[in-house]
Coordinates of N, CA and C and ligand atoms in Angstrom, one line a residue:
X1 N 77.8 89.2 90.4 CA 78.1 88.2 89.4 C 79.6 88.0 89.2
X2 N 80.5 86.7 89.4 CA 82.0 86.3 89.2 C 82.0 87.0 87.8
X3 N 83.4 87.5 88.0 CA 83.9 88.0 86.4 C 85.1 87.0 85.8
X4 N 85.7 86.2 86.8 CA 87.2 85.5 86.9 C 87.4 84.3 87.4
X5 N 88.1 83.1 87.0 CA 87.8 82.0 87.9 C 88.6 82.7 89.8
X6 N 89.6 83.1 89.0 CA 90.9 83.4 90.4 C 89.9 84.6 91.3
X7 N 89.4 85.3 91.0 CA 88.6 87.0 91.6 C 89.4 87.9 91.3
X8 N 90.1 88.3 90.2 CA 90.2 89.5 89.5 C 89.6 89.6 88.9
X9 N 88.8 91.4 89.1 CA 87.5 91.9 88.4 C 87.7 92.5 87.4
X10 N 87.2 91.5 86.6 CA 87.8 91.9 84.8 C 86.8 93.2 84.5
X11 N 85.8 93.7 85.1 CA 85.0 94.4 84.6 C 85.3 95.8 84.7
X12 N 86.7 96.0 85.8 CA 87.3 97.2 86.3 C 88.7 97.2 85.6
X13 N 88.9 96.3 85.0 CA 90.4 96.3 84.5 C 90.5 97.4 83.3
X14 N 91.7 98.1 83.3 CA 91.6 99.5 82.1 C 92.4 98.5 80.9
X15 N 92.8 97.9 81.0 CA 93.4 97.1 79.9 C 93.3 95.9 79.0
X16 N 91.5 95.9 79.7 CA 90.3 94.6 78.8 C 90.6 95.5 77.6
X17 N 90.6 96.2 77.1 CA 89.8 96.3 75.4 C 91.0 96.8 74.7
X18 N 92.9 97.5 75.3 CA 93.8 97.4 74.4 C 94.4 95.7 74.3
X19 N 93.7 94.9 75.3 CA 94.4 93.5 75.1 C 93.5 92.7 74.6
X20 N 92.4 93.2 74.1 CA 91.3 92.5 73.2 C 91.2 91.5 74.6
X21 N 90.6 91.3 75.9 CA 90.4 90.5 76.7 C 88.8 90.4 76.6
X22 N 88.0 89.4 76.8 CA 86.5 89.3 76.8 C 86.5 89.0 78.6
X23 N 87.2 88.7 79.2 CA 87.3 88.0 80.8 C 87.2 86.2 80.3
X24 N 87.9 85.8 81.2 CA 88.5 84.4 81.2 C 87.3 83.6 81.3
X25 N 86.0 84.1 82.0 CA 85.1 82.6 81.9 C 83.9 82.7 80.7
X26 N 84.8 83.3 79.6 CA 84.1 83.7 78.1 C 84.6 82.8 77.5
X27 N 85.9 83.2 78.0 CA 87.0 82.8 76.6 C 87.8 81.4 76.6
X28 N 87.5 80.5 75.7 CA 88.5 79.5 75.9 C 89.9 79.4 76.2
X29 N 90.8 80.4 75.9 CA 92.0 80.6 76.7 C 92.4 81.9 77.2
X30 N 92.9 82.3 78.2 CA 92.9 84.0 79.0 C 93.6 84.4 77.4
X31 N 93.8 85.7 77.8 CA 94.0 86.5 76.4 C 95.3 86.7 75.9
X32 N 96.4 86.3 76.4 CA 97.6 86.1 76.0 C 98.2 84.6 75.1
X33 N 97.1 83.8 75.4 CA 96.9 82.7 74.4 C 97.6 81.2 75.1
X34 N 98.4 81.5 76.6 CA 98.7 80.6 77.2 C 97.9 79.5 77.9
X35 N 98.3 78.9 78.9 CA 97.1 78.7 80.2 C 97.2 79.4 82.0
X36 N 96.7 79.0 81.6 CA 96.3 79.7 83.0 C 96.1 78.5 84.2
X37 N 97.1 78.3 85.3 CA 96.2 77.1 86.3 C 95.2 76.8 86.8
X38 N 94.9 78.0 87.3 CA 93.9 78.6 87.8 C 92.5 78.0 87.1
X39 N 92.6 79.0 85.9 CA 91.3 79.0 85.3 C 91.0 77.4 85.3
X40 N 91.8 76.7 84.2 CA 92.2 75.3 84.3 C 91.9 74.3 85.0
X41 N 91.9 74.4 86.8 CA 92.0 73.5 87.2 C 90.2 73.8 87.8
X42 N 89.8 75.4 87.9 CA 88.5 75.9 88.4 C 87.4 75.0 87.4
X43 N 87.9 75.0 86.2 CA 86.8 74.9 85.1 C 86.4 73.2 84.8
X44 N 87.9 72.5 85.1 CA 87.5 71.5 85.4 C 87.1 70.5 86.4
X45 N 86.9 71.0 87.4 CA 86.2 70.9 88.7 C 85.2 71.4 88.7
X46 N 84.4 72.2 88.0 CA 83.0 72.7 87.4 C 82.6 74.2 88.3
X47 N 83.0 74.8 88.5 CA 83.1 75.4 89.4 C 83.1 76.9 88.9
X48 N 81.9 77.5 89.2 CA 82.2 79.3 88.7 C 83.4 80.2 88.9
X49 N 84.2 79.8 90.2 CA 85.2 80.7 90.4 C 85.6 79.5 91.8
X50 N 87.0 80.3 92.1 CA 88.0 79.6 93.4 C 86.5 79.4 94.6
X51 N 86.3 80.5 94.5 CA 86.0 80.6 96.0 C 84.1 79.8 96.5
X52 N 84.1 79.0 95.2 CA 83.3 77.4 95.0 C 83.6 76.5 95.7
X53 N 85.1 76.2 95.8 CA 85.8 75.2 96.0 C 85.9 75.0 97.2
X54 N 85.8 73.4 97.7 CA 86.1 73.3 98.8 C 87.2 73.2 99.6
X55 N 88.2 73.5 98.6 CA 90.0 73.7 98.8 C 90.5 74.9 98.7
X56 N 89.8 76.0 98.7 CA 90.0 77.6 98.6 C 90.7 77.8 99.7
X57 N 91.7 78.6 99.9 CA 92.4 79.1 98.9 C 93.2 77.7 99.0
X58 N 93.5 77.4 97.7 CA 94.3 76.7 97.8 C 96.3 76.9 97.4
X59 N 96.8 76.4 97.4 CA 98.6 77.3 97.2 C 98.2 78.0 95.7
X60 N 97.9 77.1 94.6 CA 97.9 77.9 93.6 C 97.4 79.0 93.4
X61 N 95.6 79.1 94.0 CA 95.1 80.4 94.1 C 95.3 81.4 94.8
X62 N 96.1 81.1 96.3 CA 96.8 82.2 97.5 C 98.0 82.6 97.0
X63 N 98.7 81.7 95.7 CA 100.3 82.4 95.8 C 100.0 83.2 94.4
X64 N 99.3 82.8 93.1 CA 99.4 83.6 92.1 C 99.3 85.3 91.9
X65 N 100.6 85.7 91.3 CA 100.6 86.8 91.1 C 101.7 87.4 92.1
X66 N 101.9 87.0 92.9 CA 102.7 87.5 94.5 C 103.9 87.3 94.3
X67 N 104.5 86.9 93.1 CA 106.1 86.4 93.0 C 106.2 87.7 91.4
X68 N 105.5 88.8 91.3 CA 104.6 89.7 90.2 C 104.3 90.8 90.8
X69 N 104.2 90.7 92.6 CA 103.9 92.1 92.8 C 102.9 92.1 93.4
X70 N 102.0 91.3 93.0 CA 100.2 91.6 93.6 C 100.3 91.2 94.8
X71 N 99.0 91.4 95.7 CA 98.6 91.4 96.8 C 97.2 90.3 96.5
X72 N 97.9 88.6 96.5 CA 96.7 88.2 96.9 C 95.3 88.4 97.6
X73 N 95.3 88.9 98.6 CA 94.2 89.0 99.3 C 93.1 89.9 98.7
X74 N 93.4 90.6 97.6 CA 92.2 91.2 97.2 C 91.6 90.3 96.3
X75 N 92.1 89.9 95.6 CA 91.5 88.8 94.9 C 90.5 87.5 95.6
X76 N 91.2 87.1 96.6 CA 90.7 86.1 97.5 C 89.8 86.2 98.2
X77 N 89.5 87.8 98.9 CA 88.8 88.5 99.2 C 87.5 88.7 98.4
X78 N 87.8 89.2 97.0 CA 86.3 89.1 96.1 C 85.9 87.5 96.1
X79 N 86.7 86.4 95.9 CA 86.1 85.1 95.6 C 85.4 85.2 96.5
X80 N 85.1 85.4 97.9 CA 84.8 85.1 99.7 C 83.7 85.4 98.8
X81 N 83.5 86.5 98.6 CA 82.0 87.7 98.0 C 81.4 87.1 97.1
X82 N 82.0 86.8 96.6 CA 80.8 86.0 95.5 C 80.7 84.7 95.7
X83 N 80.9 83.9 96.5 CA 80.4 82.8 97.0 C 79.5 83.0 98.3
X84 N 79.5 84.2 98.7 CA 78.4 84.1 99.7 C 77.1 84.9 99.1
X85 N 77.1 84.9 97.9 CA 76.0 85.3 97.1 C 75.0 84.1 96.3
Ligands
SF4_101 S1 94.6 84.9 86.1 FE1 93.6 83.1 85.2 S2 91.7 82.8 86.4 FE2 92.5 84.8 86.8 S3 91.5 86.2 85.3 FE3 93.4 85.6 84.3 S4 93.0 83.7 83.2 FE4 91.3 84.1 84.6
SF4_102 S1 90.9 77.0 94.7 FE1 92.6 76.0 93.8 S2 91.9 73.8 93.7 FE2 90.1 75.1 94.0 S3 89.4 75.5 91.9 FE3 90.7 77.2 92.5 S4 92.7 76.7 91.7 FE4 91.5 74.8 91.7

């Protein structure tokens, strides 16, 4: 089951419940109260998560977080997974 439009698995994260987060495809805006592109552009293309789309990865969903440290490809990697389910 998708937890995220991007494939971060909110279900593993240690820091859902000090950031009061429910996971992003709950909540009308991610938990910091901003937007998110991601989510944003996923939700309005109708689409459970990135890896729906027929533009996956696309620059927005391959580069977020990587200018932050992360390693896209794990992320990108779970979307793969839960679209071949
Ligand atoms: S980065 Fe965006 S799409 Fe990913 S979990 Fe957070 S709010 Fe959702
Ligand atoms: S892969 Fe890119 S274009 Fe497709 S829904 Fe996600 S953010 Fe939007």
């Amino acid at each position: 089951m998708f937890e995220s439009r991007c494939g971060v698995c909110c279900g593993s994260c240690e820091r859902k419940e000090k950031v009061k987060c429910l996971g992003c495809t709950i909540m009308e805006k991610p938990f910091w109260g901003g937007d998110c592109g991601v989510k944003t552009c996923c939700e309005e293309k109708g689409w459970d998560h990135c890896g729906e789309c027929p533009d996956f990865p696309c620059q927005m969903e391959a580069n977020m977080g990587v200018e932050m440290g992360f390693d896209p490809a794990v992320r990108l990697e779970q979307c793969r997974k839960w679209a071949e389910k």
